[in-house]
Rosetta silent file (secondary structure, phi, psi, omega in degrees, C-alpha in Angstrom):
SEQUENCE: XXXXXXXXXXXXXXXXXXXXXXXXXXXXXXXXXXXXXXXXXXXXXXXXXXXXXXXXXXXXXXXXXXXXXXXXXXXXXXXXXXXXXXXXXXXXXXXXXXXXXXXXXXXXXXXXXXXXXXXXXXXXXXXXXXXXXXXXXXXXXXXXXXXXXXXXXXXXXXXXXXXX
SCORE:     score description
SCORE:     0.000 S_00000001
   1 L     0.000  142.741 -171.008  116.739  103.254  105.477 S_00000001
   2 E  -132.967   85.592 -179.495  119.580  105.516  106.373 S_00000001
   3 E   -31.987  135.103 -153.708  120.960  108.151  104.053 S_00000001
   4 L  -149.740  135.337 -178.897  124.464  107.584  103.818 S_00000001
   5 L   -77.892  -34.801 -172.461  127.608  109.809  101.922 S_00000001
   6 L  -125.272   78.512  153.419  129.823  106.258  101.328 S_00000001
   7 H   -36.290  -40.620 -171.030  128.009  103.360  100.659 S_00000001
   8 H   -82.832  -15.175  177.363  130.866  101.487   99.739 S_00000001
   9 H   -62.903  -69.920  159.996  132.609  102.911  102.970 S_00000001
  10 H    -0.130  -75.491  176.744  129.753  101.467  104.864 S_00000001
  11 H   -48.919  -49.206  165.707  129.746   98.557  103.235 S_00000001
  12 H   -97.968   -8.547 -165.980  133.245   97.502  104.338 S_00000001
  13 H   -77.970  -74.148  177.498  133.463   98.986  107.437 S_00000001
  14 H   -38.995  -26.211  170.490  130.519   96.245  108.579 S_00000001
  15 H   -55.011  -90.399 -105.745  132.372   93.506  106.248 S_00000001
  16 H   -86.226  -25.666  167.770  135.055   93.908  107.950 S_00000001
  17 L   -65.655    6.533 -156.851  133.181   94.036  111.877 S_00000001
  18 L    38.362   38.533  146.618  131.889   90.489  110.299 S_00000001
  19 L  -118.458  161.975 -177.329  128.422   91.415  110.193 S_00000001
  20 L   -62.236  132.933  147.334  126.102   90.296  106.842 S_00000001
  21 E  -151.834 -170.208 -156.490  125.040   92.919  104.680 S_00000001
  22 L  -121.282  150.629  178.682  124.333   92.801  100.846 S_00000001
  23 L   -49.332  166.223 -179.559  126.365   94.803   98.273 S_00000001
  24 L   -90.419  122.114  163.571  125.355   98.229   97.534 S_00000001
  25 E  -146.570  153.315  169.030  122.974   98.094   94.394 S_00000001
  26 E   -42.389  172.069  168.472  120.936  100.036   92.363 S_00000001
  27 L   -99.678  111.682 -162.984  117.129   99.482   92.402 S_00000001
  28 L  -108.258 -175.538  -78.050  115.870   98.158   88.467 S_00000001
  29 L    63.668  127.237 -170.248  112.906   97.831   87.709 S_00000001
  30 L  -107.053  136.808  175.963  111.267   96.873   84.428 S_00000001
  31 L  -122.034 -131.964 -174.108  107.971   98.499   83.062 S_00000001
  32 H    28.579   66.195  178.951  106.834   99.332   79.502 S_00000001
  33 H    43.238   39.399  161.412  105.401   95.691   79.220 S_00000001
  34 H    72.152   26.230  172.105  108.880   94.406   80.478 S_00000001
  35 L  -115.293  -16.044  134.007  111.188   95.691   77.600 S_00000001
  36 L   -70.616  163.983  170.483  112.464   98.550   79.632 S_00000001
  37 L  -134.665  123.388  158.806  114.537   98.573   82.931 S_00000001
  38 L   -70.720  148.172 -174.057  114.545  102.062   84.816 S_00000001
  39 L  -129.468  125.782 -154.392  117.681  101.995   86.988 S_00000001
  40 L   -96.568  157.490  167.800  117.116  104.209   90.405 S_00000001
  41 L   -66.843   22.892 -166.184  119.341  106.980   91.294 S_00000001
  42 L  -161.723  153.625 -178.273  120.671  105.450   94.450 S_00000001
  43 E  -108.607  148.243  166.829  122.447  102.094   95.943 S_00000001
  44 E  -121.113  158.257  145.169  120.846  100.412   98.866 S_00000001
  45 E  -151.536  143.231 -179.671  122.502   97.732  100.745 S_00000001
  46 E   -88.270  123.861  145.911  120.946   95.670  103.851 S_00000001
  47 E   -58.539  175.906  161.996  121.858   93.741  106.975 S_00000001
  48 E   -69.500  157.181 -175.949  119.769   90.635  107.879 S_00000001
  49 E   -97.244  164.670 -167.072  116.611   91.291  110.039 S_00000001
  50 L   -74.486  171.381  176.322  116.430   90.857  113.571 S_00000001
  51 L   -76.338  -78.976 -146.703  115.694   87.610  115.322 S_00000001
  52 L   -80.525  -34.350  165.914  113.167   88.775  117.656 S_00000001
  53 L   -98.348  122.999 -171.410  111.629   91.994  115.689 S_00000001
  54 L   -70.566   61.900  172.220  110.171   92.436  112.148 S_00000001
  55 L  -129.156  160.442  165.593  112.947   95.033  111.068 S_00000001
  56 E  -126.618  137.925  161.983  115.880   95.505  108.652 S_00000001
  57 E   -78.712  159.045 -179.131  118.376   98.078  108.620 S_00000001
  58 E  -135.530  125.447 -162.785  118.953  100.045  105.287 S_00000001
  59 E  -132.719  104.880 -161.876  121.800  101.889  103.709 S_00000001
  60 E  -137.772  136.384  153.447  121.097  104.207  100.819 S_00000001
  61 L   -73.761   43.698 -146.939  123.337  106.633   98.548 S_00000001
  62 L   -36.223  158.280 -170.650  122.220  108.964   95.985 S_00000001
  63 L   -90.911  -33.726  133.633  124.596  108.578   93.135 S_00000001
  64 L  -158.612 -168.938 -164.784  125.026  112.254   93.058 S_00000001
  65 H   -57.625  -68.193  167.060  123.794  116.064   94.357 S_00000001
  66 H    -4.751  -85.651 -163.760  122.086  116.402   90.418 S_00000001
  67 H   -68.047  -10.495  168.605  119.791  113.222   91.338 S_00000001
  68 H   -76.747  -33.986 -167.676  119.237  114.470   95.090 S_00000001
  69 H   -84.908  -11.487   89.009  118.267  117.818   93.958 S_00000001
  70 H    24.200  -98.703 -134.514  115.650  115.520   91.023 S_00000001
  71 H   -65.730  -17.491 -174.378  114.212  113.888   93.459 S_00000001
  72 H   -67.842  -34.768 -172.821  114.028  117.016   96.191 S_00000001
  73 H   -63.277  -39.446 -163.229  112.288  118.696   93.217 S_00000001
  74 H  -117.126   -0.655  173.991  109.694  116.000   92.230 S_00000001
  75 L  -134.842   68.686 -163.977  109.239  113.704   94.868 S_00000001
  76 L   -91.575  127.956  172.009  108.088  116.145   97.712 S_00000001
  77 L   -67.502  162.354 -145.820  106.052  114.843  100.669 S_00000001
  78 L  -107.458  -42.784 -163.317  102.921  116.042  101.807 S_00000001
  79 H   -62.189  -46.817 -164.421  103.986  116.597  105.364 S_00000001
  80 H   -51.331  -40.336 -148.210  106.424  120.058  104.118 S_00000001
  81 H   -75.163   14.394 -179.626  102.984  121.450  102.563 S_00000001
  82 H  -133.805   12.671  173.004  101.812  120.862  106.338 S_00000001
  83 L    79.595   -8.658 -175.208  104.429  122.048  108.071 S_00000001
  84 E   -88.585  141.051 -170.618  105.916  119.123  109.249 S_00000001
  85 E   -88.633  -17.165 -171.771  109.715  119.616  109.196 S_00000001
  86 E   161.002 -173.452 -171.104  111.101  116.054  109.781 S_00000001
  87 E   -85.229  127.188  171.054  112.013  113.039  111.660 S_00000001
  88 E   -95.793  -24.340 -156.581  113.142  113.477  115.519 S_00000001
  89 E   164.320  132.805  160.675  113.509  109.929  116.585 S_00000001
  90 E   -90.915  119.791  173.656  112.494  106.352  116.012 S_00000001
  91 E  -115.248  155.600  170.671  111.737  104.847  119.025 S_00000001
  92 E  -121.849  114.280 -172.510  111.793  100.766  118.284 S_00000001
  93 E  -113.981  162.009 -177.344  110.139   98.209  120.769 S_00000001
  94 E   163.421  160.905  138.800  110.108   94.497  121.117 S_00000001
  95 L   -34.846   52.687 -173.624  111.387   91.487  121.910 S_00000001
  96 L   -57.405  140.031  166.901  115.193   92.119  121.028 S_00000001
  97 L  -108.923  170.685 -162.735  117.307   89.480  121.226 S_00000001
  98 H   -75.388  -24.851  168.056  121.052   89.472  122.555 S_00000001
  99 H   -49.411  -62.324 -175.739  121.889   88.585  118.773 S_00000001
 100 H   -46.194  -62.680  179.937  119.855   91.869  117.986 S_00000001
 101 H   -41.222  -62.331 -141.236  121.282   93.866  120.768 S_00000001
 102 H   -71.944  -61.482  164.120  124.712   92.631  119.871 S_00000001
 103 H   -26.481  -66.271  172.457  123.924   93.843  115.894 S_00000001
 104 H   -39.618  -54.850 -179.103  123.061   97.139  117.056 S_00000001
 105 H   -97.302   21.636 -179.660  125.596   97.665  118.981 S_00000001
 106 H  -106.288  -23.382 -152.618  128.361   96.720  116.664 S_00000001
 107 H   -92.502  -10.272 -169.319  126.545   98.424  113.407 S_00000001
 108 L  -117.799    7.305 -162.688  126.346  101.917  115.835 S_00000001
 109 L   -52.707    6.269  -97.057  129.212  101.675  118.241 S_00000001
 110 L  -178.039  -50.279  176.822  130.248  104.823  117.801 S_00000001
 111 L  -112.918   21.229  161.317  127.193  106.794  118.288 S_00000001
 112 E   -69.533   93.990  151.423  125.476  104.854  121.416 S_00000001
 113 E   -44.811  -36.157  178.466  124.440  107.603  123.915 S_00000001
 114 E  -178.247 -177.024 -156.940  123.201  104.854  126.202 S_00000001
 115 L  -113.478  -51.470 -146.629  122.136  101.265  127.154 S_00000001
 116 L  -142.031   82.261   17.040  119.070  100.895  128.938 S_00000001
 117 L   -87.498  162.002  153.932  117.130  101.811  126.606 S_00000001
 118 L   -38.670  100.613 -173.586  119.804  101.574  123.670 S_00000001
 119 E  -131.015  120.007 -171.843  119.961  104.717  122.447 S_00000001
 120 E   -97.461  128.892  169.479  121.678  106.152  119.034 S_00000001
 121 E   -95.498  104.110  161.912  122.849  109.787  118.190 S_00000001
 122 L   -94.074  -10.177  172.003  123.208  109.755  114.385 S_00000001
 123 L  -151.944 -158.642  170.690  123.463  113.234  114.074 S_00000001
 124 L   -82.299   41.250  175.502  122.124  116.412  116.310 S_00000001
 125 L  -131.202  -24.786 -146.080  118.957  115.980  114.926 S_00000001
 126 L  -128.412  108.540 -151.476  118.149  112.531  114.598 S_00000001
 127 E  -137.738  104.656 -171.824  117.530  110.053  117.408 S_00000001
 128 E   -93.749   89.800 -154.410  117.603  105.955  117.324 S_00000001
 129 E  -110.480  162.750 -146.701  116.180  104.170  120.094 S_00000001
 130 E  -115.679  136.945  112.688  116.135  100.315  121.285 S_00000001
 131 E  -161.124  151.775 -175.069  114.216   99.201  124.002 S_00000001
 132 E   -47.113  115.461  171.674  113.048   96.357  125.174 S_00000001
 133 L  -131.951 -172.305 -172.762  109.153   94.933  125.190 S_00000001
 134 L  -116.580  -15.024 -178.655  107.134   91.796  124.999 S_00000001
 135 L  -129.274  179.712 -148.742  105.375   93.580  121.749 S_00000001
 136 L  -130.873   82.592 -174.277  106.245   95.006  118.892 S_00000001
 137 E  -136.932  169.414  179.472  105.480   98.576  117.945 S_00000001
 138 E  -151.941  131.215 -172.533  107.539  101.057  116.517 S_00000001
 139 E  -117.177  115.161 -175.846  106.990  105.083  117.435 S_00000001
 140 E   -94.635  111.153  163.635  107.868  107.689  114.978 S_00000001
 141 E   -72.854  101.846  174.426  108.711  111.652  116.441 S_00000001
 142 E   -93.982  167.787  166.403  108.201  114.556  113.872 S_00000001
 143 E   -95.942  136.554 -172.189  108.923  117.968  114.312 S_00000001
 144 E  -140.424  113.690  174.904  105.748  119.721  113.690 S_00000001
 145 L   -96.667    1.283 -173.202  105.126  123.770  112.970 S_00000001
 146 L   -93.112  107.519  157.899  101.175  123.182  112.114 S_00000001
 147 L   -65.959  -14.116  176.891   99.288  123.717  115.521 S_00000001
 148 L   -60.843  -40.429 -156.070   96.552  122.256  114.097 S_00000001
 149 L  -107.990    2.181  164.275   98.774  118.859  113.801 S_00000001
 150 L   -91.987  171.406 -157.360  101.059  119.177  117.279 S_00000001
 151 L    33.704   23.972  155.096  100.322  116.605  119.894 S_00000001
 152 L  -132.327  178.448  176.290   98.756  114.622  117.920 S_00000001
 153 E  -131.698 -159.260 -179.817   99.062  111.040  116.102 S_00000001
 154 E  -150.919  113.902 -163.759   98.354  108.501  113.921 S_00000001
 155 E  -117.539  172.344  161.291   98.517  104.832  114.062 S_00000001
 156 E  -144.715  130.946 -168.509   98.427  101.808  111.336 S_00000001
 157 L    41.771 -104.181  174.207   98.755   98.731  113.020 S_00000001
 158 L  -130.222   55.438  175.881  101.775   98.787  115.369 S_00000001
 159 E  -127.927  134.857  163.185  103.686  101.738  114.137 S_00000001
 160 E   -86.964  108.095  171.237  102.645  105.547  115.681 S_00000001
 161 E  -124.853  139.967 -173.191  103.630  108.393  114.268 S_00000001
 162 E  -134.637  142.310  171.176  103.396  111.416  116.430 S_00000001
 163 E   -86.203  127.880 -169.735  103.792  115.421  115.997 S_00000001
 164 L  -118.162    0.000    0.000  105.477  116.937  118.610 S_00000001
């Protein structure tokens, strides 16, 4: 999922490149024995998932700074109280296909640093990468200020996430 200022910007700019993605909508949910609906503070909207790897892109808005600064308050991860500061870079491997490749490079054209592997700058901080395999894993890079927790990792199945 990819934090985003204009959903609706988003949203047409890829219309309009012809590729699929789904309107931006809230998230409902109903609880209280199904007589409420909670409505989420944010729109997502989605592309189609790749052909050859079991991912989807994600496009999400907060509706505004009030519900970002909510949720910064009350829905804090475990990693700040551990020093870890963030996300460096997604690297994603697999069997891509030239549909997938093609996807990629139409939904990022703009920010593609390189080819071989694919590789996306979305901001200075933040690093998306492509590259080709016969398997499927996907390796997540934090920034890490705990020495106890640098150079090491973690896996579950075939995703890694490692403090650098």
């Amino acid at each position: 999922m990819l934090d985003v200022v204009n959903i609706d910007e988003v949203y047409n700019l890829l219309n309009k490149k012809s590729i699929e993605i789904t309107k931006p909508e809230h998230l409902k949910f109903k609880w209280f024995f199904n007589m409420l609906t909670r409505t989420m503070p944010w729109q997502n909207s989605y592309i189609n998932f790749f052909e050859g790897v079991p991912l989807q892109i994600g496009f999400q808005q907060m509706n505004d700074e009030k519900s970002r600064k909510f949720m910064n308050e009350y829905m804090i991860p475990n990693s700040r109280d551990n020093d870890i500061i963030g996300i460096s870079e997604v690297i994603v491997r697999g069997p891509l296909t030239n549909n997938d490749i093609k996807l990629i490079n139409n939904i990022f054209d703009i920010y593609i640093t390189q080819t071989e592997p694919l590789t996306i700058q979305l901001n200075q901080q933040h690093v998306l990468v492509f590259e080709d395999s016969e398997s499927y894993s996907v390796d997540i890079i934090t920034k890490c200020n705990n020495k106890s927790f640098n150079n090491k990792s973690i896996s579950i199945e075939n995703i890694a996430i490692k403090n650098i």
